[in-house]
Amino acid sequence: MKLVIGGATGFVGKELLKRALACPEITSIVTLDRRALVVEDLNKEKLTSIVLDDFEHYPTSVMEKIGNADACIWTVAVALTKSMSTPFPETKKVTYDYTVAGIKALSESNKTENPLRFIYFSGAAVDRDLTKEPVFMPEYSKLRAGVEIDLIEFAANSRGAVKVTCVRPGYIKGNRGSGYVEPQLPPGVPTVILEVCVAAVLKQCVEGIEMDPILNDDLERIGKEAMPKYYAAQ
């Protein structure tokens, strides 16, 4: 199968790529990033890395490389913490506009009869009911909800050509490099281990989407069941 990863240079994206390269069922991987990707994996011969300067426009050469993908994992967004210091128009562009352009390009480039599985990384606090006023960072929260709503609508209007799920992890625990200290989280904030989250998401790509949305508890359950398969080759 062919997998596209939007955002393979980040904390989650790197682990997704590493495990996808090790998965024998995934035979072709295309990554879309804004900076060059460094890969040392022995299976990198099945990888095509694309540096995309403008995630709103896909040249013909890029459309050809992402064409006929079976699945896409999309992690491109301005993270919650970074949004606090990023002008909102830029946050919206990266988080919303890039995502919508991405799913459209992938859908248009799929000339097969198989539906595209699009897995979108969202957040635990997202609520698609826009009549509710979010307690924390309402503008950002509504933006993320709007992305989910429009992705689901896009899939509904695709006549079965696209299937979407939005994964909503809480705080993802894992090794972010030397010197990083895990923060003290407020009570009630859900957490998930990076490897468990990645196993759950890869299962959606390879074996089919199970539900939407996939909440943190779902990621825990699905990921723990999938770990023996997607982390068998260490």
PDB file of C-alpha atoms in Angstrom:
ATOM      1  CA  MET A   1       0.000   0.000   0.000  1.00  0.00           C
ATOM      2  CA  LYS A   2       1.001   3.618  -0.536  1.00  0.00           C
ATOM      3  CA  LEU A   3       1.058   6.051   2.386  1.00  0.00           C
ATOM      4  CA  VAL A   4       1.462   9.818   2.384  1.00  0.00           C
ATOM      5  CA  ILE A   5       2.603  11.529   5.587  1.00  0.00           C
ATOM      6  CA  GLY A   6       2.000  15.250   5.843  1.00  0.00           C
ATOM      7  CA  GLY A   7       4.516  16.500   8.389  1.00  0.00           C
ATOM      8  CA  ALA A   8       7.158  13.812   8.940  1.00  0.00           C
ATOM      9  CA  THR A   9       9.788  16.023  10.590  1.00  0.00           C
ATOM     10  CA  GLY A  10       7.915  16.643  13.839  1.00  0.00           C
ATOM     11  CA  PHE A  11       7.837  14.672  17.071  1.00  0.00           C
ATOM     12  CA  VAL A  12       4.928  12.432  16.037  1.00  0.00           C
ATOM     13  CA  GLY A  13       5.724  12.455  12.326  1.00  0.00           C
ATOM     14  CA  LYS A  14       9.223  11.067  12.817  1.00  0.00           C
ATOM     15  CA  GLU A  15       7.933   8.090  14.769  1.00  0.00           C
ATOM     16  CA  LEU A  16       5.135   7.490  12.262  1.00  0.00           C
ATOM     17  CA  LEU A  17       7.654   7.439   9.430  1.00  0.00           C
ATOM     18  CA  LYS A  18      10.033   5.142  11.295  1.00  0.00           C
ATOM     19  CA  ARG A  19       7.348   2.557  11.977  1.00  0.00           C
ATOM     20  CA  ALA A  20       5.818   2.884   8.496  1.00  0.00           C
ATOM     21  CA  LEU A  21       9.228   2.168   6.964  1.00  0.00           C
ATOM     22  CA  ALA A  22       9.424  -0.970   9.092  1.00  0.00           C
ATOM     23  CA  CYS A  23       5.920  -2.149   8.132  1.00  0.00           C
ATOM     24  CA  PRO A  24       6.059  -4.668   5.252  1.00  0.00           C
ATOM     25  CA  GLU A  25       2.458  -3.957   4.230  1.00  0.00           C
ATOM     26  CA  ILE A  26       3.380  -0.334   3.459  1.00  0.00           C
ATOM     27  CA  THR A  27       5.391  -0.561   0.257  1.00  0.00           C
ATOM     28  CA  SER A  28       5.577   3.115  -0.724  1.00  0.00           C
ATOM     29  CA  ILE A  29       5.792   6.254   1.435  1.00  0.00           C
ATOM     30  CA  VAL A  30       5.698   9.886   0.331  1.00  0.00           C
ATOM     31  CA  THR A  31       6.399  12.625   2.871  1.00  0.00           C
ATOM     32  CA  LEU A  32       5.388  16.276   2.537  1.00  0.00           C
ATOM     33  CA  ASP A  33       7.368  18.730   4.623  1.00  0.00           C
ATOM     34  CA  ARG A  34       8.492  22.339   4.652  1.00  0.00           C
ATOM     35  CA  ARG A  35      12.096  21.375   5.390  1.00  0.00           C
ATOM     36  CA  ALA A  36      14.400  18.584   4.310  1.00  0.00           C
ATOM     37  CA  LEU A  37      13.914  15.187   5.862  1.00  0.00           C
ATOM     38  CA  VAL A  38      16.849  13.238   7.272  1.00  0.00           C
ATOM     39  CA  VAL A  39      16.308   9.476   7.276  1.00  0.00           C
ATOM     40  CA  GLU A  40      18.765   6.807   8.362  1.00  0.00           C
ATOM     41  CA  ASP A  41      16.400   3.833   8.180  1.00  0.00           C
ATOM     42  CA  LEU A  42      17.561   0.810   6.186  1.00  0.00           C
ATOM     43  CA  ASN A  43      14.208   0.648   4.368  1.00  0.00           C
ATOM     44  CA  LYS A  44      14.361   4.190   3.017  1.00  0.00           C
ATOM     45  CA  GLU A  45      14.405   2.938  -0.578  1.00  0.00           C
ATOM     46  CA  LYS A  46      10.592   2.898  -0.417  1.00  0.00           C
ATOM     47  CA  LEU A  47      10.544   6.560   0.633  1.00  0.00           C
ATOM     48  CA  THR A  48      10.002   9.658  -1.514  1.00  0.00           C
ATOM     49  CA  SER A  49      10.620  12.879   0.396  1.00  0.00           C
ATOM     50  CA  ILE A  50       9.137  16.114  -0.933  1.00  0.00           C
ATOM     51  CA  VAL A  51       9.932  19.608   0.334  1.00  0.00           C
ATOM     52  CA  LEU A  52       6.833  21.664  -0.387  1.00  0.00           C
ATOM     53  CA  ASP A  53       7.299  25.419  -0.153  1.00  0.00           C
ATOM     54  CA  ASP A  54       3.589  26.141  -0.529  1.00  0.00           C
ATOM     55  CA  PHE A  55       1.154  23.639   0.984  1.00  0.00           C
ATOM     56  CA  GLU A  56      -1.767  25.362  -0.716  1.00  0.00           C
ATOM     57  CA  HIS A  57      -0.561  24.575  -4.242  1.00  0.00           C
ATOM     58  CA  TYR A  58       0.558  21.228  -5.637  1.00  0.00           C
ATOM     59  CA  PRO A  59       2.549  21.250  -8.884  1.00  0.00           C
ATOM     60  CA  THR A  60       1.950  18.520 -11.432  1.00  0.00           C
ATOM     61  CA  SER A  61       5.204  16.816 -10.445  1.00  0.00           C
ATOM     62  CA  VAL A  62       4.045  16.579  -6.825  1.00  0.00           C
ATOM     63  CA  MET A  63       0.556  15.412  -7.806  1.00  0.00           C
ATOM     64  CA  GLU A  64       2.162  12.573  -9.730  1.00  0.00           C
ATOM     65  CA  LYS A  65       4.209  11.499  -6.699  1.00  0.00           C
ATOM     66  CA  ILE A  66       1.304  11.539  -4.248  1.00  0.00           C
ATOM     67  CA  GLY A  67      -1.091  10.024  -6.765  1.00  0.00           C
ATOM     68  CA  ASN A  68      -3.081   6.872  -6.012  1.00  0.00           C
ATOM     69  CA  ALA A  69      -2.297   6.914  -2.294  1.00  0.00           C
ATOM     70  CA  ASP A  70      -4.185   4.419  -0.177  1.00  0.00           C
ATOM     71  CA  ALA A  71      -3.889   6.496   2.990  1.00  0.00           C
ATOM     72  CA  CYS A  72      -2.620   9.780   4.369  1.00  0.00           C
ATOM     73  CA  ILE A  73      -1.678  10.768   7.903  1.00  0.00           C
ATOM     74  CA  TRP A  74      -1.835  14.543   8.308  1.00  0.00           C
ATOM     75  CA  THR A  75       0.022  16.157  11.223  1.00  0.00           C
ATOM     76  CA  VAL A  76       0.620  19.619   9.704  1.00  0.00           C
ATOM     77  CA  ALA A  77      -0.699  22.331  12.043  1.00  0.00           C
ATOM     78  CA  VAL A  78       0.384  25.085  14.399  1.00  0.00           C
ATOM     79  CA  ALA A  79       0.488  23.391  17.783  1.00  0.00           C
ATOM     80  CA  LEU A  80      -1.502  24.809  20.685  1.00  0.00           C
ATOM     81  CA  THR A  81       1.559  26.154  22.499  1.00  0.00           C
ATOM     82  CA  LYS A  82       3.034  27.709  19.346  1.00  0.00           C
ATOM     83  CA  SER A  83      -0.289  29.316  18.462  1.00  0.00           C
ATOM     84  CA  MET A  84       0.095  31.552  21.510  1.00  0.00           C
ATOM     85  CA  SER A  85       3.003  33.359  19.834  1.00  0.00           C
ATOM     86  CA  THR A  86       1.880  33.003  16.200  1.00  0.00           C
ATOM     87  CA  PRO A  87      -0.406  35.583  14.526  1.00  0.00           C
ATOM     88  CA  PHE A  88      -3.834  34.024  14.043  1.00  0.00           C
ATOM     89  CA  PRO A  89      -3.889  34.466  10.226  1.00  0.00           C
ATOM     90  CA  GLU A  90      -0.696  32.387  10.016  1.00  0.00           C
ATOM     91  CA  THR A  91      -2.095  29.814  12.453  1.00  0.00           C
ATOM     92  CA  LYS A  92      -5.236  29.513  10.327  1.00  0.00           C
ATOM     93  CA  LYS A  93      -3.256  29.223   7.106  1.00  0.00           C
ATOM     94  CA  VAL A  94      -1.083  26.364   8.352  1.00  0.00           C
ATOM     95  CA  THR A  95      -3.749  24.589  10.396  1.00  0.00           C
ATOM     96  CA  TYR A  96      -6.821  24.979   8.193  1.00  0.00           C
ATOM     97  CA  ASP A  97      -5.861  26.071   4.672  1.00  0.00           C
ATOM     98  CA  TYR A  98      -2.954  23.640   4.303  1.00  0.00           C
ATOM     99  CA  THR A  99      -5.083  20.721   5.506  1.00  0.00           C
ATOM    100  CA  VAL A 100      -7.997  21.425   3.197  1.00  0.00           C
ATOM    101  CA  ALA A 101      -5.674  21.908   0.234  1.00  0.00           C
ATOM    102  CA  GLY A 102      -3.922  18.650   1.129  1.00  0.00           C
ATOM    103  CA  ILE A 103      -7.026  16.478   1.186  1.00  0.00           C
ATOM    104  CA  LYS A 104      -8.228  18.021  -2.068  1.00  0.00           C
ATOM    105  CA  ALA A 105      -4.903  17.336  -3.810  1.00  0.00           C
ATOM    106  CA  LEU A 106      -4.799  13.754  -2.559  1.00  0.00           C
ATOM    107  CA  SER A 107      -8.383  13.145  -3.618  1.00  0.00           C
ATOM    108  CA  GLU A 108      -7.851  14.626  -7.085  1.00  0.00           C
ATOM    109  CA  SER A 109      -4.680  12.594  -7.614  1.00  0.00           C
ATOM    110  CA  ASN A 110      -6.323   9.285  -6.677  1.00  0.00           C
ATOM    111  CA  LYS A 111      -7.310   7.633  -9.945  1.00  0.00           C
ATOM    112  CA  THR A 112      -8.002   4.231  -8.419  1.00  0.00           C
ATOM    113  CA  GLU A 113     -11.337   2.798  -7.350  1.00  0.00           C
ATOM    114  CA  ASN A 114     -10.109   2.447  -3.766  1.00  0.00           C
ATOM    115  CA  PRO A 115     -11.118   5.129  -1.257  1.00  0.00           C
ATOM    116  CA  LEU A 116      -8.438   7.336   0.258  1.00  0.00           C
ATOM    117  CA  ARG A 117      -8.156   6.966   4.040  1.00  0.00           C
ATOM    118  CA  PHE A 118      -7.323  10.374   5.525  1.00  0.00           C
ATOM    119  CA  ILE A 119      -6.248  10.389   9.185  1.00  0.00           C
ATOM    120  CA  TYR A 120      -6.114  13.861  10.704  1.00  0.00           C
ATOM    121  CA  PHE A 121      -4.269  14.638  13.936  1.00  0.00           C
ATOM    122  CA  SER A 122      -6.524  16.917  15.965  1.00  0.00           C
ATOM    123  CA  GLY A 123      -6.665  17.532  19.735  1.00  0.00           C
ATOM    124  CA  ALA A 124      -8.377  16.099  22.794  1.00  0.00           C
ATOM    125  CA  ALA A 125     -10.300  19.272  23.604  1.00  0.00           C
ATOM    126  CA  VAL A 126     -11.889  19.707  20.163  1.00  0.00           C
ATOM    127  CA  ASP A 127     -15.685  19.804  20.049  1.00  0.00           C
ATOM    128  CA  ARG A 128     -17.518  20.007  16.710  1.00  0.00           C
ATOM    129  CA  ASP A 129     -20.514  21.640  18.367  1.00  0.00           C
ATOM    130  CA  LEU A 130     -19.694  25.258  17.526  1.00  0.00           C
ATOM    131  CA  THR A 131     -22.633  26.539  19.586  1.00  0.00           C
ATOM    132  CA  LYS A 132     -20.572  25.742  22.683  1.00  0.00           C
ATOM    133  CA  GLU A 133     -18.063  28.372  23.732  1.00  0.00           C
ATOM    134  CA  PRO A 134     -14.699  26.743  24.474  1.00  0.00           C
ATOM    135  CA  VAL A 135     -13.346  27.521  27.919  1.00  0.00           C
ATOM    136  CA  PHE A 136      -9.684  27.618  26.869  1.00  0.00           C
ATOM    137  CA  MET A 137      -8.348  29.515  23.832  1.00  0.00           C
ATOM    138  CA  PRO A 138     -11.740  29.689  22.074  1.00  0.00           C
ATOM    139  CA  GLU A 139     -10.475  31.062  18.744  1.00  0.00           C
ATOM    140  CA  TYR A 140      -7.907  28.287  18.355  1.00  0.00           C
ATOM    141  CA  SER A 141     -10.307  25.590  19.593  1.00  0.00           C
ATOM    142  CA  LYS A 142     -12.979  26.621  17.096  1.00  0.00           C
ATOM    143  CA  LEU A 143     -10.390  26.658  14.324  1.00  0.00           C
ATOM    144  CA  ARG A 144      -9.433  23.032  15.017  1.00  0.00           C
ATOM    145  CA  ALA A 145     -13.108  22.064  15.217  1.00  0.00           C
ATOM    146  CA  GLY A 146     -13.718  23.787  11.882  1.00  0.00           C
ATOM    147  CA  VAL A 147     -10.990  21.708  10.264  1.00  0.00           C
ATOM    148  CA  GLU A 148     -12.627  18.512  11.492  1.00  0.00           C
ATOM    149  CA  ILE A 149     -16.082  19.601  10.344  1.00  0.00           C
ATOM    150  CA  ASP A 150     -14.919  20.482   6.836  1.00  0.00           C
ATOM    151  CA  LEU A 151     -12.878  17.282   6.460  1.00  0.00           C
ATOM    152  CA  ILE A 152     -15.892  15.179   7.431  1.00  0.00           C
ATOM    153  CA  GLU A 153     -18.077  17.155   5.017  1.00  0.00           C
ATOM    154  CA  PHE A 154     -15.509  16.698   2.237  1.00  0.00           C
ATOM    155  CA  ALA A 155     -15.585  12.940   2.762  1.00  0.00           C
ATOM    156  CA  ALA A 156     -19.386  12.898   2.857  1.00  0.00           C
ATOM    157  CA  ASN A 157     -19.518  14.702  -0.490  1.00  0.00           C
ATOM    158  CA  SER A 158     -16.899  12.449  -2.109  1.00  0.00           C
ATOM    159  CA  ARG A 159     -19.360   9.614  -2.817  1.00  0.00           C
ATOM    160  CA  GLY A 160     -17.163   7.130  -1.034  1.00  0.00           C
ATOM    161  CA  ALA A 161     -13.887   8.240  -2.620  1.00  0.00           C
ATOM    162  CA  VAL A 162     -12.534   9.562   0.693  1.00  0.00           C
ATOM    163  CA  LYS A 163     -12.883   8.283   4.246  1.00  0.00           C
ATOM    164  CA  VAL A 164     -11.817  10.504   7.152  1.00  0.00           C
ATOM    165  CA  THR A 165     -11.140  10.068  10.817  1.00  0.00           C
ATOM    166  CA  CYS A 166      -9.876  12.658  13.272  1.00  0.00           C
ATOM    167  CA  VAL A 167      -7.654  11.365  16.062  1.00  0.00           C
ATOM    168  CA  ARG A 168      -7.765  13.342  19.298  1.00  0.00           C
ATOM    169  CA  PRO A 169      -4.832  12.472  21.508  1.00  0.00           C
ATOM    170  CA  GLY A 170      -4.227  14.241  24.762  1.00  0.00           C
ATOM    171  CA  TYR A 171      -0.658  14.978  25.755  1.00  0.00           C
ATOM    172  CA  ILE A 172       1.611  12.555  23.884  1.00  0.00           C
ATOM    173  CA  LYS A 173       4.347  11.234  26.146  1.00  0.00           C
ATOM    174  CA  GLY A 174       7.709  10.321  24.650  1.00  0.00           C
ATOM    175  CA  ASN A 175      11.346  11.182  24.203  1.00  0.00           C
ATOM    176  CA  ARG A 176      11.597  14.660  22.705  1.00  0.00           C
ATOM    177  CA  GLY A 177      15.371  14.820  22.968  1.00  0.00           C
ATOM    178  CA  SER A 178      18.021  15.612  25.539  1.00  0.00           C
ATOM    179  CA  GLY A 179      17.124  18.263  28.056  1.00  0.00           C
ATOM    180  CA  TYR A 180      13.385  17.951  27.593  1.00  0.00           C
ATOM    181  CA  VAL A 181      11.392  17.570  30.788  1.00  0.00           C
ATOM    182  CA  GLU A 182       7.830  16.281  30.722  1.00  0.00           C
ATOM    183  CA  PRO A 183       5.532  19.040  31.990  1.00  0.00           C
ATOM    184  CA  GLN A 184       3.347  18.842  35.060  1.00  0.00           C
ATOM    185  CA  LEU A 185      -0.088  18.505  33.516  1.00  0.00           C
ATOM    186  CA  PRO A 186      -3.272  19.812  35.138  1.00  0.00           C
ATOM    187  CA  PRO A 187      -5.546  17.147  36.642  1.00  0.00           C
ATOM    188  CA  GLY A 188      -7.788  15.475  34.105  1.00  0.00           C
ATOM    189  CA  VAL A 189      -5.597  16.031  31.043  1.00  0.00           C
ATOM    190  CA  PRO A 190      -5.502  12.733  29.115  1.00  0.00           C
ATOM    191  CA  THR A 191      -2.170  11.285  28.044  1.00  0.00           C
ATOM    192  CA  VAL A 192      -1.035   8.630  25.608  1.00  0.00           C
ATOM    193  CA  ILE A 193       2.380   7.099  24.982  1.00  0.00           C
ATOM    194  CA  LEU A 194       3.848   8.009  21.578  1.00  0.00           C
ATOM    195  CA  GLU A 195       4.361   4.411  20.442  1.00  0.00           C
ATOM    196  CA  VAL A 196       0.811   3.432  21.423  1.00  0.00           C
ATOM    197  CA  CYS A 197      -0.615   6.399  19.530  1.00  0.00           C
ATOM    198  CA  VAL A 198       1.451   5.612  16.429  1.00  0.00           C
ATOM    199  CA  ALA A 199       0.446   1.937  16.440  1.00  0.00           C
ATOM    200  CA  ALA A 200      -3.229   2.921  16.612  1.00  0.00           C
ATOM    201  CA  VAL A 201      -2.925   5.356  13.720  1.00  0.00           C
ATOM    202  CA  LEU A 202      -0.975   2.966  11.495  1.00  0.00           C
ATOM    203  CA  LYS A 203      -3.666   0.359  12.092  1.00  0.00           C
ATOM    204  CA  GLN A 204      -6.217   2.802  10.640  1.00  0.00           C
ATOM    205  CA  CYS A 205      -4.041   3.241   7.561  1.00  0.00           C
ATOM    206  CA  VAL A 206      -3.316  -0.409   6.895  1.00  0.00           C
ATOM    207  CA  GLU A 207      -6.429  -2.177   8.145  1.00  0.00           C
ATOM    208  CA  GLY A 208      -9.133   0.459   7.670  1.00  0.00           C
ATOM    209  CA  ILE A 209     -10.697   3.271   9.663  1.00  0.00           C
ATOM    210  CA  GLU A 210     -12.596   1.979  12.676  1.00  0.00           C
ATOM    211  CA  MET A 211     -14.412   5.078  13.892  1.00  0.00           C
ATOM    212  CA  ASP A 212     -14.536   8.855  13.952  1.00  0.00           C
ATOM    213  CA  PRO A 213     -13.411  10.610  16.004  1.00  0.00           C
ATOM    214  CA  ILE A 214     -10.798   8.453  17.705  1.00  0.00           C
ATOM    215  CA  LEU A 215     -10.528   9.780  21.247  1.00  0.00           C
ATOM    216  CA  ASN A 216      -7.574   9.393  23.586  1.00  0.00           C
ATOM    217  CA  ASP A 217      -9.092   6.327  25.300  1.00  0.00           C
ATOM    218  CA  ASP A 218      -9.709   4.766  21.886  1.00  0.00           C
ATOM    219  CA  LEU A 219      -6.093   5.397  20.903  1.00  0.00           C
ATOM    220  CA  GLU A 220      -4.966   3.680  24.103  1.00  0.00           C
ATOM    221  CA  ARG A 221      -7.133   0.631  23.475  1.00  0.00           C
ATOM    222  CA  ILE A 222      -6.476   0.273  19.746  1.00  0.00           C
ATOM    223  CA  GLY A 223      -2.788   1.094  20.063  1.00  0.00           C
ATOM    224  CA  LYS A 224      -2.102  -1.455  22.797  1.00  0.00           C
ATOM    225  CA  GLU A 225      -3.795  -4.134  20.702  1.00  0.00           C
ATOM    226  CA  ALA A 226      -1.813  -3.107  17.606  1.00  0.00           C
ATOM    227  CA  MET A 227       1.601  -2.741  19.276  1.00  0.00           C
ATOM    228  CA  PRO A 228       2.719  -6.368  18.716  1.00  0.00           C
ATOM    229  CA  LYS A 229       2.197  -5.970  14.970  1.00  0.00           C
ATOM    230  CA  TYR A 230       3.518  -2.471  14.313  1.00  0.00           C
ATOM    231  CA  TYR A 231       6.405  -2.657  16.762  1.00  0.00           C
ATOM    232  CA  ALA A 232       7.382  -6.263  16.092  1.00  0.00           C
ATOM    233  CA  ALA A 233      10.546  -5.275  14.176  1.00  0.00           C
ATOM    234  CA  GLN A 234      12.627  -3.235  16.603  1.00  0.00           C
TER     235      GLN A 234
END
